[in-house]
Short mmCIF file of C-alpha atoms in Angstrom, two decimals:
data_model
loop_
_atom_site.label_atom_id
_atom_site.label_comp_id
_atom_site.label_asym_id
_atom_site.label_seq_id
_atom_site.Cartn_x
_atom_site.Cartn_y
_atom_site.Cartn_z
CA MET X 60 6.21 -43.58 25.81
CA CYS X 61 8.93 -44.57 23.40
CA ASN X 62 12.63 -44.06 23.06
CA VAL X 63 13.49 -42.95 19.53
CA GLY X 64 17.19 -42.38 20.04
CA LYS X 65 19.02 -40.05 17.63
CA GLU X 66 16.22 -39.92 15.09
CA LYS X 67 14.57 -36.51 14.79
CA ASN X 68 10.96 -36.19 15.93
CA ALA X 69 8.19 -34.10 14.38
CA VAL X 70 4.81 -33.45 15.99
CA ILE X 71 2.02 -32.61 13.56
CA SER X 72 -1.54 -31.45 14.26
CA ILE X 73 -3.32 -30.01 11.23
CA SER X 74 -6.98 -29.05 10.73
CA ASP X 75 -6.92 -28.69 6.90
CA LYS X 76 -5.09 -31.86 5.89
CA GLN X 77 -5.25 -31.58 2.11
CA GLY X 78 -1.78 -32.27 0.69
CA LEU X 79 -0.35 -33.21 4.09
CA GLU X 80 0.90 -36.54 2.72
CA LYS X 81 3.56 -34.68 0.68
CA VAL X 82 4.84 -33.04 3.85
CA GLY X 83 4.84 -36.38 5.64
CA GLN X 84 6.77 -38.11 2.88
CA PHE X 85 9.30 -35.27 2.80
CA LEU X 86 9.90 -35.42 6.56
CA LEU X 87 10.32 -39.20 6.51
CA SER X 88 12.90 -38.85 3.73
CA ASN X 89 14.78 -36.37 5.93
CA ASN X 90 15.10 -38.79 8.86
CA TYR X 91 12.11 -37.53 10.85
CA ARG X 92 9.79 -39.75 12.80
CA ILE X 93 6.25 -38.34 12.69
CA PHE X 94 3.82 -38.21 15.60
CA GLY X 95 0.31 -36.94 14.98
CA THR X 96 -2.95 -36.32 16.76
CA SER X 97 -5.71 -38.79 15.89
CA GLY X 98 -7.11 -37.01 12.82
CA THR X 99 -3.68 -36.23 11.42
CA LYS X 100 -2.43 -39.77 12.06
CA ASN X 101 -5.45 -41.34 10.35
CA TYR X 102 -5.14 -39.09 7.31
CA LEU X 103 -1.43 -39.78 6.82
CA GLU X 104 -1.82 -43.53 7.23
CA GLU X 105 -4.73 -43.57 4.75
CA HIS X 106 -2.35 -41.90 2.28
CA GLY X 107 0.46 -44.38 2.87
CA VAL X 108 2.60 -42.26 5.19
CA ASN X 109 3.85 -43.83 8.41
CA CYS X 110 2.68 -41.77 11.40
CA GLU X 111 2.62 -42.75 15.05
CA SER X 112 0.18 -41.56 17.67
CA VAL X 113 1.24 -38.52 19.67
CA GLU X 114 0.10 -40.53 22.69
CA LYS X 115 3.50 -42.25 22.52
CA LEU X 116 5.02 -38.90 23.47
CA THR X 117 2.34 -37.70 25.89
CA GLY X 118 1.90 -41.00 27.68
CA ASN X 119 -1.81 -40.24 27.85
CA PRO X 120 -4.86 -40.95 25.67
CA GLU X 121 -7.00 -38.19 24.18
CA ILE X 122 -9.76 -37.36 26.69
CA LEU X 123 -12.81 -35.13 27.14
CA GLY X 124 -13.98 -35.73 23.60
CA GLY X 125 -10.72 -34.43 22.16
CA ARG X 126 -10.48 -31.32 24.34
CA VAL X 127 -7.22 -32.67 25.76
CA LYS X 128 -4.89 -34.31 23.25
CA THR X 129 -1.39 -32.91 23.57
CA LEU X 130 -1.27 -31.11 26.92
CA SER X 131 1.28 -33.10 28.89
CA THR X 132 4.49 -32.57 30.82
CA SER X 133 6.36 -35.15 28.76
CA LEU X 134 5.55 -33.63 25.36
CA LEU X 135 6.16 -30.04 26.46
CA ALA X 136 9.42 -31.04 28.11
CA GLY X 137 10.48 -32.64 24.84
CA ILE X 138 9.79 -29.38 23.00
CA LEU X 139 11.21 -27.00 25.61
CA SER X 140 14.43 -28.84 26.44
CA LYS X 141 17.45 -26.81 25.33
CA ASP X 142 19.43 -29.98 24.66
CA ARG X 143 18.24 -33.22 23.07
CA GLU X 144 20.38 -35.06 25.64
CA ASP X 145 19.03 -33.12 28.62
CA GLU X 146 19.47 -35.02 31.90
CA ASP X 147 15.81 -34.52 32.87
CA LEU X 148 14.68 -36.04 29.58
CA LYS X 149 16.84 -39.08 30.26
CA LYS X 150 15.73 -39.31 33.89
CA PHE X 151 12.03 -39.45 32.98
CA SER X 152 12.46 -41.21 29.61
CA TYR X 153 11.02 -38.24 27.72
CA ASN X 154 11.82 -37.72 24.05
CA ALA X 155 13.12 -34.56 22.45
CA VAL X 156 10.95 -32.97 19.76
CA ASP X 157 12.69 -31.18 16.89
CA LEU X 158 9.84 -29.83 14.75
CA VAL X 159 6.29 -28.75 15.62
CA TYR X 160 3.89 -28.25 12.70
CA VAL X 161 0.49 -27.01 13.84
CA GLU X 162 -2.44 -25.40 12.08
CA LEU X 163 -4.88 -23.95 14.60
CA TYR X 164 -8.62 -24.59 14.61
CA ASP X 165 -10.34 -22.19 12.22
CA PHE X 166 -12.03 -20.14 14.93
CA ILE X 167 -12.54 -17.10 12.69
CA GLY X 168 -14.13 -19.12 9.87
CA HIS X 169 -16.60 -20.73 12.26
CA PHE X 170 -17.28 -17.35 13.87
CA LEU X 171 -18.21 -15.83 10.50
CA SER X 172 -20.46 -18.79 9.65
CA ASN X 173 -22.30 -18.38 12.98
CA SER X 174 -21.36 -21.87 14.13
CA GLU X 175 -22.95 -23.19 17.28
CA ASP X 176 -20.68 -24.21 20.17
CA LEU X 177 -18.07 -21.75 18.93
CA VAL X 178 -16.12 -22.22 22.15
CA GLU X 179 -15.19 -25.71 20.92
CA PHE X 180 -13.16 -24.11 18.13
CA ILE X 181 -10.89 -22.25 20.55
CA ASP X 182 -7.57 -24.05 20.14
CA ILE X 183 -5.68 -24.66 23.39
CA GLY X 184 -3.28 -27.51 22.70
CA GLY X 185 -2.17 -26.24 19.30
CA VAL X 186 -1.40 -22.76 20.62
CA THR X 187 0.53 -24.28 23.53
CA LEU X 188 2.66 -26.49 21.28
CA LEU X 189 3.44 -23.64 18.89
CA ARG X 190 4.38 -21.19 21.64
CA ALA X 191 6.62 -23.77 23.29
CA ALA X 192 8.39 -24.47 19.99
CA ALA X 193 8.74 -20.76 19.27
CA LYS X 194 10.22 -20.09 22.71
CA ASN X 195 12.81 -22.80 22.07
CA PHE X 196 13.57 -21.72 18.48
CA GLN X 197 17.32 -22.11 19.09
CA ARG X 198 16.83 -25.88 18.85
CA VAL X 199 13.26 -26.55 17.65
CA ILE X 200 11.65 -25.60 14.34
CA PRO X 201 8.24 -23.94 14.94
CA VAL X 202 5.98 -24.24 11.89
CA PRO X 203 2.77 -22.17 12.25
CA GLY X 204 1.03 -23.06 8.97
CA LYS X 205 1.31 -24.29 5.39
CA SER X 206 3.31 -21.39 3.96
CA SER X 207 5.82 -21.71 6.80
CA MET X 208 6.14 -25.45 6.12
CA GLU X 209 6.93 -24.71 2.48
CA ARG X 210 9.78 -22.42 3.56
CA VAL X 211 11.12 -25.08 5.92
CA MET X 212 11.02 -27.78 3.24
CA GLU X 213 12.84 -25.54 0.75
CA ARG X 214 15.58 -24.89 3.31
CA MET X 215 15.84 -28.58 4.27
CA LYS X 216 16.55 -29.47 0.64
CA ASP X 217 19.80 -27.50 0.97
CA GLY X 218 20.65 -28.75 4.45
CA GLU X 219 19.73 -27.68 7.98
CA VAL X 220 17.12 -25.06 8.82
CA SER X 221 19.14 -22.04 9.93
CA LEU X 222 18.85 -20.27 13.27
CA GLU X 223 17.85 -17.15 11.34
CA LEU X 224 14.85 -18.90 9.79
CA ARG X 225 13.87 -20.57 13.07
CA ARG X 226 13.87 -17.18 14.77
CA ALA X 227 11.76 -15.71 11.95
CA LEU X 228 9.28 -18.59 12.27
CA ALA X 229 9.13 -18.01 16.03
CA GLY X 230 8.20 -14.39 15.37
CA GLU X 231 5.49 -15.52 12.93
CA THR X 232 4.20 -17.92 15.57
CA PHE X 233 3.81 -15.29 18.26
CA ARG X 234 2.15 -12.91 15.80
CA LEU X 235 -0.25 -15.69 14.79
CA THR X 236 -1.21 -16.61 18.35
CA ALA X 237 -1.68 -12.93 19.26
CA TYR X 238 -3.96 -12.51 16.23
CA TYR X 239 -5.83 -15.69 17.13
CA ASP X 240 -6.37 -14.61 20.74
CA GLN X 241 -7.46 -11.16 19.60
CA ALA X 242 -10.23 -12.68 17.47
CA ILE X 243 -11.43 -14.75 20.42
CA SER X 244 -11.36 -11.77 22.78
CA GLN X 245 -13.36 -9.71 20.29
CA TRP X 246 -15.99 -12.47 20.17
CA MET X 247 -16.10 -12.53 23.97
CA GLU X 248 -16.66 -8.74 23.86
CA GLY X 249 -16.92 -6.72 27.06
CA GLU X 250 -15.06 -3.58 28.12
CA SER X 251 -11.33 -3.87 28.76
CA ASP X 252 -8.35 -1.63 29.42
CA ILE X 253 -6.41 -3.66 26.83
CA PHE X 254 -6.99 -3.28 23.09
CA VAL X 255 -5.40 -5.64 20.58
CA ILE X 256 -5.79 -5.59 16.82
CA GLY X 257 -4.32 -8.02 14.34
CA GLY X 258 -4.66 -9.57 10.92
CA ARG X 259 -2.98 -11.76 8.34
CA GLU X 260 -1.17 -10.07 5.49
CA TYR X 261 -3.63 -9.71 2.63
CA SER X 262 -1.24 -8.18 0.14
CA LYS X 263 2.06 -6.35 -0.17
CA LEU X 264 1.28 -2.93 -1.56
CA ARG X 265 3.53 -1.13 -4.01
CA TYR X 266 3.68 1.77 -1.56
CA GLY X 267 1.49 3.76 0.79
CA GLU X 268 -0.21 7.08 0.15
CA ASN X 269 3.03 8.27 -1.46
CA PRO X 270 5.79 6.36 -3.30
CA HIS X 271 8.35 6.83 -0.49
CA GLN X 272 6.07 5.17 2.11
CA LYS X 273 6.18 1.39 2.57
CA ALA X 274 2.79 -0.24 3.10
CA HIS X 275 1.05 -3.56 3.66
CA SER X 276 -2.58 -4.60 4.00
CA TYR X 277 -3.81 -7.04 6.64
CA ALA X 278 -7.15 -8.78 7.04
CA MET X 279 -8.66 -10.33 10.15
CA TYR X 280 -11.81 -11.38 8.35
CA PRO X 281 -12.48 -11.87 4.63
CA PRO X 282 -11.75 -8.48 3.00
CA PHE X 283 -14.66 -6.38 1.77
CA PHE X 284 -13.74 -7.17 -1.84
CA GLU X 285 -12.50 -9.91 -4.14
CA VAL X 286 -10.30 -8.97 -7.10
CA LEU X 287 -11.90 -10.08 -10.39
CA LYS X 288 -9.61 -8.22 -12.80
CA LYS X 289 -6.35 -6.87 -11.54
CA GLY X 290 -5.05 -4.53 -14.25
CA LYS X 291 -2.41 -2.75 -12.19
CA GLU X 292 -1.99 -3.81 -8.57
CA VAL X 293 -4.66 -2.49 -6.22
CA SER X 294 -2.94 0.30 -4.31
CA PHE X 295 -3.15 1.69 -0.78
CA ASN X 296 -5.18 4.67 -1.99
CA ASN X 297 -7.37 2.43 -4.20
CA ILE X 298 -8.35 0.36 -1.17
CA LEU X 299 -9.22 3.41 0.94
CA ASP X 300 -11.30 4.92 -1.87
CA ALA X 301 -12.94 1.60 -2.75
CA TRP X 302 -14.05 1.13 0.85
CA ALA X 303 -15.41 4.69 1.05
CA ALA X 304 -17.40 4.11 -2.15
CA TRP X 305 -18.61 0.61 -1.26
CA ASP X 306 -19.54 1.53 2.31
CA LEU X 307 -21.72 4.37 1.00
CA VAL X 308 -23.67 2.23 -1.49
CA LEU X 309 -24.17 -0.50 1.11
CA ARG X 310 -25.85 2.12 3.28
CA LEU X 311 -27.82 3.64 0.40
CA GLY X 312 -29.23 0.25 -0.64
CA ASN X 313 -29.74 -1.84 -3.76
CA GLY X 314 -29.32 -0.10 -7.09
CA SER X 315 -27.37 2.83 -5.67
CA SER X 316 -24.09 4.20 -7.03
CA SER X 317 -21.27 6.37 -5.75
CA VAL X 318 -18.10 7.89 -7.14
CA VAL X 319 -15.24 8.60 -4.74
CA LYS X 320 -12.04 10.59 -5.14
CA HIS X 321 -9.53 11.00 -2.32
CA ALA X 322 -11.86 9.17 0.09
CA ALA X 323 -14.70 11.67 -0.45
CA PRO X 324 -17.86 11.11 -2.51
CA CYS X 325 -18.00 13.42 -5.51
CA GLY X 326 -21.09 11.63 -6.82
CA ALA X 327 -23.93 9.54 -5.43
CA ALA X 328 -27.42 8.54 -6.52
CA THR X 329 -30.17 6.03 -5.90
CA GLY X 330 -32.92 4.68 -8.13
CA SER X 331 -33.11 4.25 -11.88
CA GLY X 332 -30.01 5.37 -13.78
CA SER X 333 -28.06 5.82 -10.55
CA MET X 334 -24.68 5.10 -12.17
CA LYS X 335 -25.07 7.83 -14.80
CA ARG X 336 -26.38 10.34 -12.27
CA ALA X 337 -23.61 9.56 -9.76
CA TYR X 338 -20.91 10.07 -12.38
CA GLU X 339 -22.52 13.28 -13.61
CA SER X 340 -22.73 14.74 -10.10
CA ASP X 341 -19.19 15.99 -10.72
CA PRO X 342 -17.61 14.52 -13.88
CA VAL X 343 -14.44 16.59 -13.45
CA SER X 344 -13.70 15.08 -10.03
CA ALA X 345 -14.89 11.63 -11.15
CA TYR X 346 -12.02 11.40 -13.66
CA GLY X 347 -9.65 8.73 -12.34
CA GLY X 348 -11.96 7.96 -9.44
CA ILE X 349 -13.56 4.87 -7.93
CA LEU X 350 -17.07 3.83 -8.96
CA ALA X 351 -19.21 1.64 -6.69
CA TYR X 352 -22.50 0.07 -7.76
CA ASN X 353 -24.74 -1.89 -5.41
CA GLY X 354 -25.97 -4.25 -8.10
CA VAL X 355 -24.82 -6.32 -11.07
CA VAL X 356 -22.88 -4.39 -13.73
CA ASP X 357 -24.16 -5.26 -17.22
CA ALA X 358 -23.31 -4.36 -20.81
CA GLY X 359 -25.53 -1.28 -20.67
CA HIS X 360 -23.53 0.13 -17.78
CA VAL X 361 -20.26 -0.63 -19.57
CA SER X 362 -21.51 1.13 -22.70
CA TYR X 363 -22.07 4.28 -20.66
CA LEU X 364 -18.63 3.98 -19.04
CA LYS X 365 -16.67 3.18 -22.22
CA ASP X 366 -15.19 6.67 -22.58
CA LYS X 367 -14.83 7.31 -18.83
CA PHE X 368 -11.48 6.92 -17.05
CA LEU X 369 -11.89 5.10 -13.75
CA GLU X 370 -9.22 3.46 -11.59
CA VAL X 371 -11.55 0.90 -9.99
CA ILE X 372 -15.11 -0.37 -10.30
CA ILE X 373 -16.48 -2.22 -7.29
CA ALA X 374 -19.88 -3.87 -7.58
CA ARG X 375 -21.95 -6.68 -6.15
CA ASP X 376 -21.16 -8.60 -9.34
CA PHE X 377 -20.50 -8.28 -13.08
CA ASP X 378 -22.27 -10.31 -15.76
CA GLU X 379 -20.20 -12.21 -18.34
CA GLU X 380 -20.72 -9.71 -21.15
CA ALA X 381 -19.71 -6.82 -18.91
CA LEU X 382 -16.53 -8.66 -17.86
CA GLU X 383 -15.62 -9.32 -21.51
CA LEU X 384 -16.10 -5.68 -22.43
CA LEU X 385 -14.24 -4.36 -19.39
CA ASP X 386 -11.36 -6.73 -20.05
CA LYS X 387 -10.48 -4.45 -22.98
CA LYS X 388 -9.76 -1.62 -20.53
CA LYS X 389 -6.14 -2.44 -19.80
CA ASN X 390 -5.48 -0.89 -16.39
CA ILE X 391 -8.88 -0.89 -14.71
CA ARG X 392 -9.32 -2.98 -11.55
CA LEU X 393 -12.62 -4.80 -11.07
CA LEU X 394 -13.60 -5.71 -7.52
CA LYS X 395 -16.51 -7.83 -6.35
CA GLY X 396 -17.76 -6.25 -3.13
CA ARG X 397 -19.04 -8.31 -0.23
CA GLU X 398 -22.59 -7.54 0.84
CA ASN X 399 -22.08 -8.65 4.44
CA VAL X 400 -18.93 -7.04 5.76
CA TYR X 401 -17.88 -7.84 9.32
CA ARG X 402 -16.66 -4.48 10.58
CA ILE X 403 -13.80 -4.18 13.01
CA PRO X 404 -13.71 -1.04 15.20
CA ASP X 405 -12.69 2.27 13.66
CA VAL X 406 -9.01 2.56 14.62
CA ARG X 407 -6.77 5.54 13.98
CA SER X 408 -3.37 6.58 15.25
CA ALA X 409 -2.45 9.92 16.80
CA GLY X 410 1.29 9.99 17.35
CA ASN X 411 1.85 7.04 19.69
CA LEU X 412 -1.80 6.73 20.71
CA LEU X 413 -4.43 4.45 19.20
CA LEU X 414 -7.91 5.94 19.06
CA VAL X 415 -10.66 3.33 18.87
CA GLN X 416 -14.35 3.96 18.36
CA GLU X 417 -17.49 2.23 17.16
CA TRP X 418 -18.42 2.72 13.54
CA ASN X 419 -20.91 5.52 12.95
CA ALA X 420 -23.76 3.15 12.21
CA MET X 421 -26.54 5.68 12.87
CA SER X 422 -28.79 5.58 9.80
CA HIS X 423 -32.04 7.48 9.39
CA PRO X 424 -31.78 9.39 12.68
CA ASN X 425 -34.83 11.03 14.16
CA MET X 426 -35.67 14.35 12.54
CA GLU X 427 -37.96 17.19 13.56
CA CYS X 428 -39.28 19.90 11.29
CA ARG X 429 -38.59 23.20 13.10
CA SER X 430 -39.98 25.45 10.37
CA GLY X 431 -41.91 24.95 7.13
CA SER X 432 -43.32 21.53 6.24
CA LEU X 433 -41.71 18.11 5.78
CA SER X 434 -43.00 16.38 2.64
CA THR X 435 -42.39 12.70 1.91
CA ARG X 436 -39.95 13.61 -0.85
CA LEU X 437 -38.03 15.95 1.44
CA GLU X 438 -37.90 13.33 4.18
CA GLU X 439 -36.48 10.78 1.71
CA ASP X 440 -33.90 13.28 0.50
CA ALA X 441 -32.93 14.02 4.10
CA GLY X 442 -32.31 10.30 4.69
CA PHE X 443 -30.28 10.03 1.48
CA GLY X 444 -28.35 13.22 2.20
CA TRP X 445 -27.53 12.10 5.72
CA GLU X 446 -25.82 8.93 4.44
CA VAL X 447 -23.83 11.00 1.95
CA VAL X 448 -22.78 13.68 4.42
CA LYS X 449 -21.56 10.98 6.84
CA SER X 450 -19.00 10.04 4.19
CA ILE X 451 -17.59 13.56 3.81
CA LYS X 452 -14.94 15.04 6.10
CA SER X 453 -16.13 17.82 8.39
CA ASN X 454 -17.17 20.51 7.94
CA ALA X 455 -19.41 18.58 5.55
CA ILE X 456 -22.14 19.99 3.32
CA ALA X 457 -24.18 18.09 0.73
CA ILE X 458 -26.84 19.45 -1.62
CA VAL X 459 -29.28 16.77 -2.79
CA ARG X 460 -32.53 16.37 -4.70
CA ASP X 461 -34.54 13.28 -5.64
CA GLY X 462 -31.89 10.85 -4.41
CA TRP X 463 -29.06 12.59 -6.28
CA LEU X 464 -26.00 14.37 -4.94
CA LEU X 465 -25.92 17.72 -6.73
CA SER X 466 -22.90 19.21 -4.99
CA SER X 467 -20.82 18.82 -1.85
CA CYS X 468 -17.89 20.18 0.08
CA GLY X 469 -15.94 19.01 3.10
CA GLY X 470 -12.64 19.38 4.88
CA GLN X 471 -12.96 23.14 5.37
CA PRO X 472 -12.09 24.56 8.81
CA ASN X 473 -15.32 26.56 8.96
CA ARG X 474 -18.86 25.67 7.95
CA VAL X 475 -19.70 28.84 6.08
CA ASP X 476 -16.84 28.23 3.61
CA SER X 477 -18.04 24.65 3.06
CA ALA X 478 -21.54 25.95 2.37
CA ARG X 479 -20.25 28.65 0.02
CA ILE X 480 -18.13 26.20 -2.02
CA ALA X 481 -20.94 23.63 -2.27
CA LEU X 482 -23.38 26.33 -3.38
CA ASP X 483 -20.92 27.72 -5.94
CA ARG X 484 -20.47 24.24 -7.44
CA ALA X 485 -24.22 23.68 -7.63
CA ARG X 486 -24.70 27.11 -9.17
CA SER X 487 -22.02 26.49 -11.82
CA THR X 488 -23.93 23.43 -13.07
CA GLY X 489 -27.34 25.10 -12.94
CA ARG X 490 -28.56 22.77 -10.18
CA ILE X 491 -29.65 25.37 -7.64
CA SER X 492 -33.39 25.01 -7.15
CA GLN X 493 -35.95 25.79 -4.47
CA ASP X 494 -36.78 22.11 -3.94
CA ALA X 495 -33.16 21.03 -3.34
CA LEU X 496 -32.05 20.23 0.21
CA LEU X 497 -28.79 21.35 1.80
CA ILE X 498 -27.72 19.08 4.65
CA SER X 499 -24.93 19.67 7.16
CA ASP X 500 -23.06 17.16 9.35
CA GLY X 501 -23.05 19.57 12.30
CA PHE X 502 -24.84 22.63 13.65
CA PHE X 503 -24.58 26.13 12.19
CA PRO X 504 -22.79 28.23 14.84
CA PHE X 505 -24.10 31.47 13.32
CA ARG X 506 -26.90 32.36 10.96
CA ASP X 507 -24.43 33.48 8.26
CA SER X 508 -24.54 30.08 6.54
CA VAL X 509 -28.34 30.12 6.51
CA GLU X 510 -28.31 33.64 5.04
CA LEU X 511 -25.96 32.38 2.32
CA ILE X 512 -28.22 29.40 1.59
CA GLU X 513 -31.34 31.55 1.46
CA SER X 514 -29.72 34.02 -0.94
CA SER X 515 -28.83 31.14 -3.29
CA GLY X 516 -32.48 30.19 -3.77
CA ILE X 517 -32.42 26.87 -1.89
CA ARG X 518 -35.37 26.72 0.54
CA ASN X 519 -34.67 23.54 2.50
CA ILE X 520 -32.04 22.87 5.18
CA ALA X 521 -31.31 19.88 7.42
CA ALA X 522 -28.76 20.07 10.23
CA PRO X 523 -28.15 18.99 13.82
CA MET X 524 -28.56 21.51 16.63
CA GLY X 525 -26.16 22.34 19.46
CA SER X 526 -25.20 26.01 19.09
CA ILE X 527 -26.09 28.68 21.64
CA ARG X 528 -27.58 30.50 18.62
CA ASP X 529 -29.83 27.63 17.49
CA GLU X 530 -33.02 29.62 17.96
CA GLU X 531 -31.61 32.60 16.07
CA VAL X 532 -30.71 30.29 13.16
CA VAL X 533 -34.14 28.61 13.13
CA ASP X 534 -35.99 31.92 13.51
CA TYR X 535 -34.16 33.34 10.50
CA ALA X 536 -35.18 30.33 8.39
CA LYS X 537 -38.76 30.59 9.65
CA ASN X 538 -38.98 34.31 8.86
CA LYS X 539 -37.72 33.65 5.33
CA GLY X 540 -40.30 30.91 4.77
CA MET X 541 -37.67 28.16 4.61
CA THR X 542 -37.99 24.57 5.80
CA PHE X 543 -35.52 23.76 8.57
CA ILE X 544 -35.20 20.10 9.63
CA GLU X 545 -33.43 19.35 12.89
CA VAL X 546 -31.41 16.12 12.71
CA LYS X 547 -31.20 14.54 16.15
CA GLU X 548 -27.66 13.17 15.63
CA ARG X 549 -24.31 14.56 14.53
CA ALA X 550 -21.99 13.14 11.84
CA PHE X 551 -18.56 14.68 12.35
CA ARG X 552 -15.76 12.93 10.49
CA HIS X 553 -12.14 13.88 11.08
#
């Protein structure tokens, strides 16, 4: 170990070293002596920056193939000492550390790329150094990443780093390590009586659902979209609607389209011309909505959309001509949706409780024809309708035909009202037909809804069972010559 006297000491351990030489040069010019782990030391020296081995502070070599580099009493004492002239430091010839700049191993990045030996990317030493520095923020500067280092350097240009900033950096450090540990615990899986959720700030939002509500967005993994054309800032409500639209087309498959307004699909279609059909499901509601397309948007699509007002278009991609044409629409936001989205659990708050559940990933549930006959076309429509109805708030009703959402209704406190409203909408557009299918996210508690459906002219129903009057409902459909398909799962959405 060495004795560096009054000179300030910085310990640096960085995984992404690009540009680190500028930091090193800045610290040297501010009377810091730099100590780095092997990779950091080699990088700085190759770029002409004097850096000494952290082994001078630990008194130990790196061992176990790099698993142990910085874990030592001497180094941690140097970070945790309240006073640079602490008697214990003098007694054991330990050296005070004044700044700790650490960037943790990219565990999440390696997790998403399905790296082998993922356990080797769990950072132990870096987390320990950062937490020690954060605990002792009254003397030591904890620096948990590049953006934090930029703030520190700006402050150093004007003098000392204030206690206020050191405390703020300590808070950032503990949030970072909590987030990091949460990602590892999620990978480990297993049941637990402790639930932790975290993420890095993705963007500051103008406001939340309403202008008086402050809001932020955070991401643990790469977000489900990339902004290609910003227009106005992507808002809180835009993100919710964009996810609802994108999630639906991911489930419906390639070439499908959806239009969402207030987190509910007002249009959806698969197959040829899906974008036009999805928009025309309900063009009144589609005005100012979010359009999702599971494919590449081209000039032909843009030509159709030229006189349509949409807040956001999210698609798998946009070709160059489409981007040029859409650039003329001043305020529209264009998002490139990710095809493989790593889903975190579905988390909602109820007062001071967090409710956590798995995503409703049930697609194409088992179905049984309880009356009438189940044709191939009807079976396909039932699969399509089920994905749509899963996206609508309960009590949810969707009327579909040939992979096209004709009408829908959700959010009503009783199912018969949802059915009535959906039927009225379909009737107003002339889309009621015998071969259409009405699908429900839950059982019909009474036969009144089925009577209403039968009187409209629709002859096909799909719904889960679970009512004490199930047989009465099915018998009514059977006596009226209707097809009734029992869906073996439920799709409530609150």
